[in-house]
GROMACS .gro file of C-alpha atoms in nm:
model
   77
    1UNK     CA    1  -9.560 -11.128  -2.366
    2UNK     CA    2  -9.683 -11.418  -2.172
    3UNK     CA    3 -10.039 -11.614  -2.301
    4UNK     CA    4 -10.242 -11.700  -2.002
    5UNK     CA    5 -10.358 -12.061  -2.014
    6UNK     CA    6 -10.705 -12.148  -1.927
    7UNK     CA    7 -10.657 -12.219  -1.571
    8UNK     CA    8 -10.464 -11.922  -1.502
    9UNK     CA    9 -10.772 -11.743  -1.675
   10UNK     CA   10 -11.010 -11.959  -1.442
   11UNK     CA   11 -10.828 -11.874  -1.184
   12UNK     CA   12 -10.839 -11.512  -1.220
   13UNK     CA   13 -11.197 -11.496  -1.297
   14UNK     CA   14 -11.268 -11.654  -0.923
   15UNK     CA   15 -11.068 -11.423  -0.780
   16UNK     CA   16 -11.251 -11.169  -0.957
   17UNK     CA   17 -11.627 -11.280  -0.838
   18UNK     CA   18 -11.443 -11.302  -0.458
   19UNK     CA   19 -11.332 -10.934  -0.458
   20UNK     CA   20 -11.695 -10.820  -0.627
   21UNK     CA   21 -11.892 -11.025  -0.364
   22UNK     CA   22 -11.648 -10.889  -0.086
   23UNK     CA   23 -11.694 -10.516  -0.190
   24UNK     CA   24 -12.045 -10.550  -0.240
   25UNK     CA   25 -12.109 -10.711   0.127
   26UNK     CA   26 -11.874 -10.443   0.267
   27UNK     CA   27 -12.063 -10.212   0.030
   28UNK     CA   28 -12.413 -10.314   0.171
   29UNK     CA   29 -12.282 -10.317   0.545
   30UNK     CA   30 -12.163  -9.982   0.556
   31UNK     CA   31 -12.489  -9.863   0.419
   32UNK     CA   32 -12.659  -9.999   0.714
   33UNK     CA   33 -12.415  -9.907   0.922
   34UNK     CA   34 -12.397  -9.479   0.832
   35UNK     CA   35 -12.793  -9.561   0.861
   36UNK     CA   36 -12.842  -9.727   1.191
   37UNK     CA   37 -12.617  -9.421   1.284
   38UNK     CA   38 -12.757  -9.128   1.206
   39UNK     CA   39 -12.545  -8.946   0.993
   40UNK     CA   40 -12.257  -9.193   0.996
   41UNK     CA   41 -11.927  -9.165   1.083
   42UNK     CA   42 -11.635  -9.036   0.867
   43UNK     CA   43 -11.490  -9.390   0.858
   44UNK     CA   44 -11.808  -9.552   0.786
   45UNK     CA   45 -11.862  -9.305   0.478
   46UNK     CA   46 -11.443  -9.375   0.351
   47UNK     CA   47 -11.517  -9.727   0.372
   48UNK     CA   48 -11.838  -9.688   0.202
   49UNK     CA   49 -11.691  -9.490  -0.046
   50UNK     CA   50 -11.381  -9.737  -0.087
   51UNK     CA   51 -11.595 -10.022  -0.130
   52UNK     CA   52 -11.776  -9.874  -0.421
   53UNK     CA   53 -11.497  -9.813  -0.616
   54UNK     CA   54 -11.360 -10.146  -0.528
   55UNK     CA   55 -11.644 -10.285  -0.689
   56UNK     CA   56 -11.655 -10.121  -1.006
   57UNK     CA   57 -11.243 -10.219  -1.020
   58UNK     CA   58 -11.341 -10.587  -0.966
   59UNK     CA   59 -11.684 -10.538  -1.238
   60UNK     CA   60 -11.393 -10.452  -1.468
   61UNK     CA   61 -11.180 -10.644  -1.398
   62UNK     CA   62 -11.396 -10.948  -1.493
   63UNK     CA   63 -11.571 -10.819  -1.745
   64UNK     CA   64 -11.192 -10.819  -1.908
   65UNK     CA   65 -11.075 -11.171  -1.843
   66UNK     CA   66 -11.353 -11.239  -2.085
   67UNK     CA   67 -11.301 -11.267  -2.497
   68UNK     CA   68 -11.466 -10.942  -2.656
   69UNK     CA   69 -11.623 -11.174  -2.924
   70UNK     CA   70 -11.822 -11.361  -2.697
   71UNK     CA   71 -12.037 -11.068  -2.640
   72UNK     CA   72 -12.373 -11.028  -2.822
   73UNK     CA   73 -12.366 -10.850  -3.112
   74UNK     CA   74 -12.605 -10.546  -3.172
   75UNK     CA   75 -12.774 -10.590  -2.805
   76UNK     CA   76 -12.753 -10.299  -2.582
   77UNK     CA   77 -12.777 -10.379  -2.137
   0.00000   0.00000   0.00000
């Protein structure tokens, strides 16, 4: 198994924050957008949809290029 270096780790974590800021502002836009509207269209709402889960996938995604023991211990979010 390959050991990712720190850059490659960098690397990944900026890529990371780009695809959560990019669902998030697609995220937000299609929520004014099915608004402004009325009811939306069926694209607007896939999109919408599709953006969500693109940002949770991202959120994960860098929460796991992160070590586990730098986490606080015994503090709940």
């Amino acid at each position: 198994m390959r050991t990712r270096n720190s850059s490659d780790i960098a690397r990944q974590r900026e890529l990371a924050k780009i695809g959560m800021s990019v669902s998030l502002g697609t995220l937000v836009a299609t929520g004014f957008l099915s608004r402004m509207a009325g009811s939306g269209t069926q694209g607007t709402r896939n999109l919408h949809l599709c953006a969500g889960v693109a940002l949770v996938g991202f959120s994960y995604w860098h929460w796991t290029l992160y070590p586990q023991t730098a986490l606080p211990k015994g503090r709940f979010a």
